[in-house]
Short mmCIF file of C-alpha atoms in Angstrom, two decimals:
data_model
loop_
_atom_site.label_atom_id
_atom_site.label_comp_id
_atom_site.label_asym_id
_atom_site.label_seq_id
_atom_site.Cartn_x
_atom_site.Cartn_y
_atom_site.Cartn_z
CA UNK A 61 -33.10 2.65 13.68
CA UNK A 62 -31.66 -0.90 13.66
CA UNK A 63 -29.70 -1.74 10.54
CA UNK A 64 -31.83 -4.22 8.54
CA UNK A 65 -31.00 -7.76 7.54
CA UNK A 66 -31.19 -8.66 3.85
CA UNK A 67 -34.90 -9.61 3.79
CA UNK A 68 -35.96 -6.58 5.84
CA UNK A 69 -37.11 -3.30 4.35
CA UNK A 70 -34.16 -1.11 3.40
CA UNK A 71 -34.14 2.44 2.07
CA UNK A 72 -30.83 3.90 0.96
CA UNK A 73 -29.84 7.19 2.60
CA UNK A 74 -29.25 9.48 -0.38
CA UNK A 75 -27.86 12.46 1.51
CA UNK A 76 -24.41 13.38 0.15
CA UNK A 77 -21.19 12.62 1.97
CA UNK A 78 -19.37 15.41 3.74
CA UNK A 79 -16.84 17.37 1.74
CA UNK A 80 -13.87 16.11 3.78
CA UNK A 81 -15.04 12.50 3.40
CA UNK A 82 -15.13 12.85 -0.39
CA UNK A 83 -11.68 14.46 -0.36
CA UNK A 84 -10.19 11.73 1.81
CA UNK A 85 -11.77 9.01 -0.32
CA UNK A 86 -10.22 10.51 -3.45
CA UNK A 87 -6.79 10.56 -1.78
CA UNK A 88 -7.09 6.99 -0.56
CA UNK A 89 -8.35 5.78 -3.96
CA UNK A 90 -5.16 7.09 -5.55
CA UNK A 91 -3.03 5.27 -2.97
CA UNK A 92 -5.05 2.09 -3.58
CA UNK A 93 -4.47 2.36 -7.34
CA UNK A 94 -0.69 2.40 -7.03
CA UNK A 95 -0.68 -0.36 -4.41
CA UNK A 96 -2.67 -2.54 -6.79
CA UNK A 97 -0.50 -1.58 -9.77
CA UNK A 98 2.68 -2.59 -7.94
CA UNK A 99 1.37 -6.05 -7.08
CA UNK A 100 0.21 -6.63 -10.65
CA UNK A 101 3.64 -5.65 -11.99
CA UNK A 102 5.27 -8.31 -9.83
CA UNK A 103 3.03 -10.95 -11.49
CA UNK A 104 2.23 -12.20 -7.99
CA UNK A 105 -1.45 -12.74 -8.78
CA UNK A 106 -0.61 -14.72 -11.93
CA UNK A 107 1.81 -17.10 -10.22
CA UNK A 108 -0.36 -17.33 -7.09
CA UNK A 109 -3.29 -18.63 -9.13
CA UNK A 110 -0.98 -21.06 -10.90
CA UNK A 111 0.19 -22.24 -7.48
CA UNK A 112 -3.42 -22.80 -6.44
CA UNK A 113 -4.06 -25.00 -9.50
CA UNK A 114 -0.97 -27.08 -8.79
CA UNK A 115 -1.96 -27.38 -5.13
CA UNK A 116 -5.43 -28.59 -6.18
CA UNK A 117 -3.76 -31.05 -8.62
CA UNK A 118 -5.61 -29.55 -11.57
CA UNK A 119 -4.34 -31.00 -14.86
CA UNK A 120 -6.34 -31.46 -18.05
CA UNK A 121 -3.66 -33.41 -19.99
CA UNK A 122 -3.70 -30.79 -22.74
CA UNK A 123 -0.62 -29.22 -24.34
CA UNK A 124 -1.67 -25.85 -22.89
CA UNK A 125 -1.20 -27.06 -19.30
CA UNK A 126 1.55 -25.17 -17.51
CA UNK A 127 2.86 -28.17 -15.63
CA UNK A 128 3.46 -31.78 -16.63
CA UNK A 129 1.48 -34.63 -15.12
CA UNK A 130 4.61 -36.25 -13.71
CA UNK A 131 5.78 -33.02 -12.10
CA UNK A 132 2.33 -32.19 -10.73
CA UNK A 133 2.24 -35.03 -8.22
CA UNK A 134 5.84 -34.53 -7.17
CA UNK A 135 5.29 -30.80 -6.55
CA UNK A 136 2.24 -31.45 -4.37
CA UNK A 137 4.16 -34.10 -2.42
CA UNK A 138 7.00 -31.65 -1.74
CA UNK A 139 4.43 -29.03 -0.67
CA UNK A 140 2.78 -31.41 1.79
CA UNK A 141 6.10 -32.48 3.29
CA UNK A 142 7.24 -28.88 3.74
CA UNK A 143 3.88 -27.95 5.29
CA UNK A 144 4.05 -30.80 7.80
CA UNK A 145 7.51 -29.77 8.97
CA UNK A 146 6.75 -26.05 9.22
CA UNK A 147 3.44 -26.37 11.10
CA UNK A 148 4.52 -28.90 13.72
CA UNK A 149 3.56 -27.43 17.10
CA UNK A 150 2.61 -23.88 18.04
CA UNK A 151 4.88 -20.85 18.47
CA UNK A 152 6.13 -19.95 21.94
CA UNK A 153 6.36 -16.43 23.30
CA UNK A 154 9.16 -14.99 25.39
CA UNK A 155 11.08 -11.77 25.92
CA UNK A 156 14.37 -10.71 27.46
CA UNK A 157 13.70 -9.17 30.88
CA UNK A 158 15.28 -5.76 31.37
CA UNK A 159 15.72 -6.18 35.10
CA UNK A 160 15.59 -8.85 37.83
CA UNK A 161 12.02 -7.91 38.74
CA UNK A 162 10.89 -8.63 35.16
CA UNK A 163 12.05 -12.25 35.14
CA UNK A 164 9.01 -13.52 37.01
CA UNK A 165 6.75 -11.82 34.46
CA UNK A 166 7.98 -14.05 31.64
CA UNK A 167 5.90 -17.02 32.81
CA UNK A 168 2.77 -14.87 33.12
CA UNK A 169 3.14 -13.47 29.61
CA UNK A 170 3.83 -16.91 28.16
CA UNK A 171 0.61 -18.32 29.64
CA UNK A 172 -1.42 -15.28 28.57
CA UNK A 173 -0.22 -15.57 24.95
CA UNK A 174 -0.76 -19.34 25.00
CA UNK A 175 -4.33 -18.84 26.19
CA UNK A 176 -5.01 -16.17 23.56
CA UNK A 177 -3.71 -18.37 20.73
CA UNK A 178 -5.88 -21.22 21.97
CA UNK A 179 -9.02 -19.06 22.17
CA UNK A 180 -8.63 -17.72 18.62
CA UNK A 181 -7.96 -21.21 17.16
CA UNK A 182 -4.55 -20.09 15.99
CA UNK A 183 -3.37 -23.56 14.94
CA UNK A 184 -6.06 -23.76 12.23
CA UNK A 185 -5.07 -20.31 10.95
CA UNK A 186 -1.40 -21.33 11.04
CA UNK A 187 -2.13 -24.31 8.77
CA UNK A 188 -3.90 -22.09 6.24
CA UNK A 189 -1.21 -19.41 6.35
CA UNK A 190 1.64 -21.83 5.71
CA UNK A 191 -0.30 -23.37 2.81
CA UNK A 192 -0.39 -19.86 1.33
CA UNK A 193 3.30 -19.39 2.07
CA UNK A 194 4.36 -22.53 0.21
CA UNK A 195 1.89 -22.55 -2.68
CA UNK A 196 1.54 -18.81 -3.30
CA UNK A 197 4.78 -17.40 -1.94
CA UNK A 198 3.35 -15.11 0.76
CA UNK A 199 1.37 -15.46 3.94
CA UNK A 200 -0.41 -12.70 5.84
CA UNK A 201 -1.35 -12.65 9.51
CA UNK A 202 -3.62 -10.10 11.17
CA UNK A 203 -3.70 -9.24 14.84
CA UNK A 204 -7.24 -8.16 15.69
CA UNK A 205 -9.26 -6.81 18.58
CA UNK A 206 -13.02 -7.12 18.03
CA UNK A 207 -16.18 -6.92 20.06
CA UNK A 208 -18.29 -9.64 18.40
CA UNK A 209 -22.04 -9.56 18.87
CA UNK A 210 -25.01 -11.59 17.71
CA UNK A 211 -28.76 -11.13 17.45
CA UNK A 212 -31.00 -13.34 19.58
CA UNK A 213 -34.80 -13.63 19.62
CA UNK A 214 -36.42 -12.91 22.99
CA UNK A 215 -40.12 -13.70 23.56
CA UNK A 216 -42.17 -10.48 23.47
CA UNK A 217 -45.90 -10.45 22.72
CA UNK A 218 -45.76 -6.84 21.56
CA UNK A 219 -44.11 -7.90 18.31
CA UNK A 220 -45.90 -9.44 15.34
CA UNK A 221 -43.78 -12.58 15.37
CA UNK A 222 -43.96 -12.84 19.15
CA UNK A 223 -40.20 -12.28 19.46
CA UNK A 224 -37.98 -9.23 19.82
CA UNK A 225 -34.52 -8.95 18.25
CA UNK A 226 -31.94 -8.24 20.94
CA UNK A 227 -28.21 -7.70 20.28
CA UNK A 228 -25.93 -9.39 22.81
CA UNK A 229 -22.22 -10.10 23.16
CA UNK A 230 -21.13 -13.23 21.27
CA UNK A 231 -18.85 -15.10 23.64
CA UNK A 232 -18.34 -17.96 21.19
CA UNK A 233 -16.07 -15.73 19.09
CA UNK A 234 -12.75 -14.42 20.44
CA UNK A 235 -12.31 -10.73 21.18
CA UNK A 236 -8.57 -10.68 20.48
CA UNK A 237 -6.38 -13.00 18.46
CA UNK A 238 -4.45 -13.70 15.28
CA UNK A 239 -5.98 -14.86 12.01
CA UNK A 240 -4.85 -15.77 8.51
CA UNK A 241 -5.61 -13.38 5.66
CA UNK A 242 -5.81 -14.37 2.00
CA UNK A 243 -2.66 -12.87 0.36
CA UNK A 244 -4.77 -11.88 -2.66
CA UNK A 245 -6.94 -9.79 -0.31
CA UNK A 246 -4.00 -7.79 1.08
CA UNK A 247 -1.82 -5.06 -0.43
CA UNK A 248 1.40 -3.71 1.09
CA UNK A 249 3.40 -0.51 0.69
CA UNK A 250 6.67 -1.56 -1.06
CA UNK A 251 8.65 1.51 0.09
CA UNK A 252 10.39 -0.09 3.05
CA UNK A 253 13.84 0.02 4.65
CA UNK A 254 13.25 -3.03 6.83
CA UNK A 255 11.86 -6.36 5.53
CA UNK A 256 9.33 -6.51 8.38
CA UNK A 257 8.16 -2.91 8.02
CA UNK A 258 4.60 -2.17 6.85
CA UNK A 259 4.25 1.62 6.44
CA UNK A 260 0.73 1.26 5.05
CA UNK A 261 -1.51 -1.54 3.81
CA UNK A 262 -4.94 -2.43 2.44
CA UNK A 263 -7.16 -5.41 3.28
CA UNK A 264 -10.33 -6.65 1.60
CA UNK A 265 -12.99 -8.61 3.50
CA UNK A 266 -16.11 -10.10 1.91
CA UNK A 267 -19.20 -10.39 4.12
CA UNK A 268 -22.71 -11.53 3.38
CA UNK A 269 -25.22 -8.72 3.87
CA UNK A 270 -26.45 -10.27 7.11
CA UNK A 271 -22.90 -10.66 8.42
CA UNK A 272 -22.20 -7.01 7.64
CA UNK A 273 -25.45 -5.97 9.30
CA UNK A 274 -24.47 -7.78 12.51
CA UNK A 275 -20.78 -6.85 12.71
CA UNK A 276 -20.97 -3.31 11.32
CA UNK A 277 -24.49 -1.97 10.85
CA UNK A 278 -25.64 -2.93 14.37
CA UNK A 279 -22.34 -2.36 16.19
CA UNK A 280 -22.55 0.22 18.98
CA UNK A 281 -20.14 2.00 21.28
CA UNK A 282 -20.38 1.93 25.07
CA UNK A 283 -22.49 5.13 24.95
CA UNK A 284 -25.01 3.43 22.58
CA UNK A 285 -23.85 5.49 19.57
CA UNK A 286 -23.27 3.66 16.25
CA UNK A 287 -19.71 2.42 15.94
CA UNK A 288 -19.76 2.81 12.16
CA UNK A 289 -21.25 5.71 10.21
CA UNK A 290 -22.91 6.04 6.80
CA UNK A 291 -23.94 2.36 6.73
CA UNK A 292 -27.40 3.27 5.42
CA UNK A 293 -25.75 4.91 2.38
CA UNK A 294 -24.45 1.57 1.08
CA UNK A 295 -26.08 0.25 -2.07
CA UNK A 296 -27.87 -2.98 -1.13
CA UNK A 297 -26.52 -6.28 -2.37
CA UNK A 298 -26.24 -9.84 -1.10
CA UNK A 299 -22.62 -9.17 -0.13
CA UNK A 300 -20.53 -6.27 1.11
CA UNK A 301 -16.84 -5.75 0.45
CA UNK A 302 -15.07 -3.87 3.25
CA UNK A 303 -11.73 -2.27 2.33
CA UNK A 304 -9.56 -1.38 5.33
CA UNK A 305 -6.71 1.12 4.98
CA UNK A 306 -4.05 1.53 7.66
CA UNK A 307 -1.24 4.10 7.47
CA UNK A 308 1.48 4.35 10.11
CA UNK A 309 2.85 7.54 8.54
CA UNK A 310 -0.35 9.61 8.56
CA UNK A 311 -1.84 7.69 11.51
CA UNK A 312 -5.08 6.88 9.68
CA UNK A 313 -7.37 3.88 10.13
CA UNK A 314 -10.16 3.89 7.53
CA UNK A 315 -12.84 1.48 6.33
CA UNK A 316 -14.84 1.65 3.08
CA UNK A 317 -17.89 -0.50 2.29
CA UNK A 318 -19.15 -1.53 -1.16
CA UNK A 319 -22.37 -3.50 -1.71
CA UNK A 320 -22.56 -6.01 -4.56
CA UNK A 321 -23.89 -9.42 -5.61
CA UNK A 322 -27.27 -11.13 -6.04
CA UNK A 323 -26.75 -14.52 -4.34
CA UNK A 324 -27.92 -14.41 -0.74
CA UNK A 325 -25.45 -16.24 1.54
CA UNK A 326 -23.89 -17.71 -1.61
CA UNK A 327 -20.24 -17.85 -2.63
CA UNK A 328 -19.19 -15.03 -4.96
CA UNK A 329 -16.74 -16.24 -7.63
CA UNK A 330 -15.38 -12.73 -8.16
CA UNK A 331 -14.70 -10.01 -5.62
CA UNK A 332 -14.70 -6.22 -6.19
CA UNK A 333 -11.29 -4.88 -7.16
CA UNK A 334 -9.38 -2.48 -4.94
CA UNK A 335 -10.26 0.27 -7.43
CA UNK A 336 -13.86 0.16 -6.11
CA UNK A 337 -12.66 2.29 -3.19
CA UNK A 338 -13.25 5.39 -5.32
CA UNK A 339 -17.02 4.78 -5.22
CA UNK A 340 -17.29 2.97 -1.87
CA UNK A 341 -18.87 4.47 1.26
CA UNK A 342 -16.57 5.54 4.13
CA UNK A 343 -17.92 3.94 7.31
CA UNK A 344 -14.98 4.48 9.67
CA UNK A 345 -12.29 7.14 10.05
CA UNK A 346 -10.20 6.86 13.22
CA UNK A 347 -6.62 7.21 14.43
CA UNK A 348 -4.36 4.18 14.11
CA UNK A 349 -2.99 4.79 17.61
CA UNK A 350 -5.42 4.48 20.53
CA UNK A 351 -6.28 7.70 22.34
CA UNK A 352 -8.46 8.31 25.37
CA UNK A 353 -11.64 10.34 24.98
CA UNK A 354 -12.33 12.40 28.09
CA UNK A 355 -15.32 14.40 29.25
CA UNK A 356 -14.83 16.75 32.20
CA UNK A 357 -11.53 15.04 32.92
CA UNK A 358 -13.10 11.58 33.06
CA UNK A 359 -12.10 8.89 30.56
CA UNK A 360 -15.24 7.77 28.74
CA UNK A 361 -13.74 5.42 26.18
CA UNK A 362 -10.74 4.90 23.89
CA UNK A 363 -10.64 5.49 20.17
CA UNK A 364 -8.25 3.93 17.65
CA UNK A 365 -6.88 0.56 16.54
CA UNK A 366 -3.97 -0.34 18.82
CA UNK A 367 -1.63 1.19 21.42
CA UNK A 368 1.61 1.41 19.36
CA UNK A 369 -0.20 2.80 16.29
CA UNK A 370 1.09 0.10 13.93
CA UNK A 371 -0.50 -1.69 10.98
CA UNK A 372 -2.12 -4.93 12.14
CA UNK A 373 -1.06 -6.95 9.07
CA UNK A 374 2.26 -8.74 8.80
CA UNK A 375 3.69 -10.53 5.76
CA UNK A 376 5.93 -13.55 5.41
CA UNK A 377 7.60 -14.65 2.15
CA UNK A 378 8.87 -18.09 1.14
CA UNK A 379 11.41 -17.64 -1.66
CA UNK A 380 12.74 -14.14 -2.21
CA UNK A 381 12.57 -12.43 -5.60
CA UNK A 382 13.69 -9.10 -7.02
CA UNK A 383 11.26 -6.53 -8.35
CA UNK A 384 10.50 -6.85 -12.06
CA UNK A 385 12.27 -3.58 -12.95
CA UNK A 386 15.51 -5.21 -11.70
CA UNK A 387 16.60 -2.03 -9.95
CA UNK A 388 18.00 -4.15 -7.15
CA UNK A 389 15.03 -3.84 -4.77
CA UNK A 390 13.46 -6.95 -3.29
CA UNK A 391 9.77 -7.61 -3.88
CA UNK A 392 7.54 -7.55 -0.80
CA UNK A 393 5.58 -10.40 -2.41
CA UNK A 394 7.45 -13.70 -2.34
CA UNK A 395 7.83 -16.60 -4.72
CA UNK A 396 6.01 -19.86 -4.06
CA UNK A 397 7.31 -23.39 -4.48
CA UNK A 398 5.52 -24.00 -7.84
CA UNK A 399 7.10 -20.85 -9.30
CA UNK A 400 10.49 -21.62 -7.78
CA UNK A 401 10.77 -25.10 -9.32
CA UNK A 402 9.33 -24.15 -12.70
CA UNK A 403 12.82 -24.53 -14.21
CA UNK A 404 13.06 -28.11 -12.95
CA UNK A 405 9.69 -28.83 -14.56
CA UNK A 406 10.94 -27.53 -17.91
CA UNK A 407 14.09 -29.64 -17.56
CA UNK A 408 12.09 -32.79 -16.79
CA UNK A 409 9.77 -32.18 -19.74
CA UNK A 410 12.75 -31.65 -22.04
CA UNK A 411 14.48 -34.86 -20.89
CA UNK A 412 11.20 -36.79 -21.17
CA UNK A 413 10.57 -35.51 -24.71
CA UNK A 414 14.15 -36.31 -25.76
CA UNK A 415 13.78 -39.89 -24.48
CA UNK A 416 10.51 -40.27 -26.37
CA UNK A 417 12.10 -38.97 -29.56
CA UNK A 418 15.14 -41.26 -29.16
CA UNK A 419 12.89 -44.29 -28.65
CA UNK A 420 10.75 -43.34 -31.64
CA UNK A 421 13.72 -42.91 -33.94
CA UNK A 422 15.40 -46.09 -32.68
CA UNK A 423 12.39 -48.07 -33.91
CA UNK A 424 12.32 -46.33 -37.28
CA UNK A 425 13.61 -48.16 -40.42
CA UNK A 426 15.00 -46.10 -43.29
CA UNK A 427 13.73 -47.15 -46.72
CA UNK A 428 16.20 -47.85 -49.54
CA UNK A 429 14.94 -47.47 -53.05
CA UNK A 430 16.34 -46.71 -56.50
CA UNK A 431 15.41 -43.32 -57.84
CA UNK A 432 15.14 -42.02 -61.37
CA UNK A 433 18.33 -40.00 -61.07
CA UNK A 434 21.32 -39.57 -58.79
CA UNK A 435 19.61 -36.81 -56.76
CA UNK A 436 16.67 -38.99 -55.70
CA UNK A 437 18.65 -41.85 -54.13
CA UNK A 438 18.12 -42.34 -50.35
#
């Protein structure tokens, strides 16, 4: 049965999940809870949203505004200048050859990486990522390997509409590449010994129902089996949140799907929290490291995420900050420019208010009058 689009008939599969799927979901929901708790304790979300408002030059001229009107324009100007300098050009790839025979391979690898970055429109993702880095304090990149498909209508008189839905490979979308991820849609394990290490992580993607149907519900393996399971168990909504969990320690690569919303192809102002994993439907459970699947000694296909078995998300931070418990550990979520120069804003507001007060008092004239007694003289 082909997974239906939003306006097609859809009946939820009510058969219960397997016992091991429920057990794994419970374990992963607990991990998700503490990952979310840690990020909230760092106040990253609070300052990230404040950074977004400053970036959008949002100011209502009310006393409750968190940034002065004078400082607002200056902060955005500094942001733009920093962004221009940091995004000039594209990154180059190279490696140190281990032997003389490897030297000639450097040019080949450089051109291959250059072609891959061009195909995945990396420069556009780089611009978005560095905006996040400066305004929010963190940027997240994801290395991906997809097999994008699309549905096309082929003339066929046997169908009521006169056309048959056929799923084909979508060559307009890249199969491998690097893309920017919203830092508020990514959670990282803070227990690290190396600043670049990502022992485990979570990622949230929001798809319209039709997008989910195409990329997940209708995805198939090379042997025509469904690539994702339990898709028909998802509660129908106009959107689907997909939570991806990757763990280098346990070697797990898991996806959970959660249907929500009532605005078809609309923009959802709020997204399901990470805590929704505890009621979401597991649609993928695979090894993080790629393994070959053999039948009678013949390799049929591979299964897993990538060859080294590493998390595909990588973080970058702008200004460093310590964790809020001040135990001496550094936060894995950085500090953005608006948060970093908050002290300067307070100083400017103080100086501005003092100058206003001095001007006001310099124009004041003290009254001199004769009182009824010695205590009432001015």
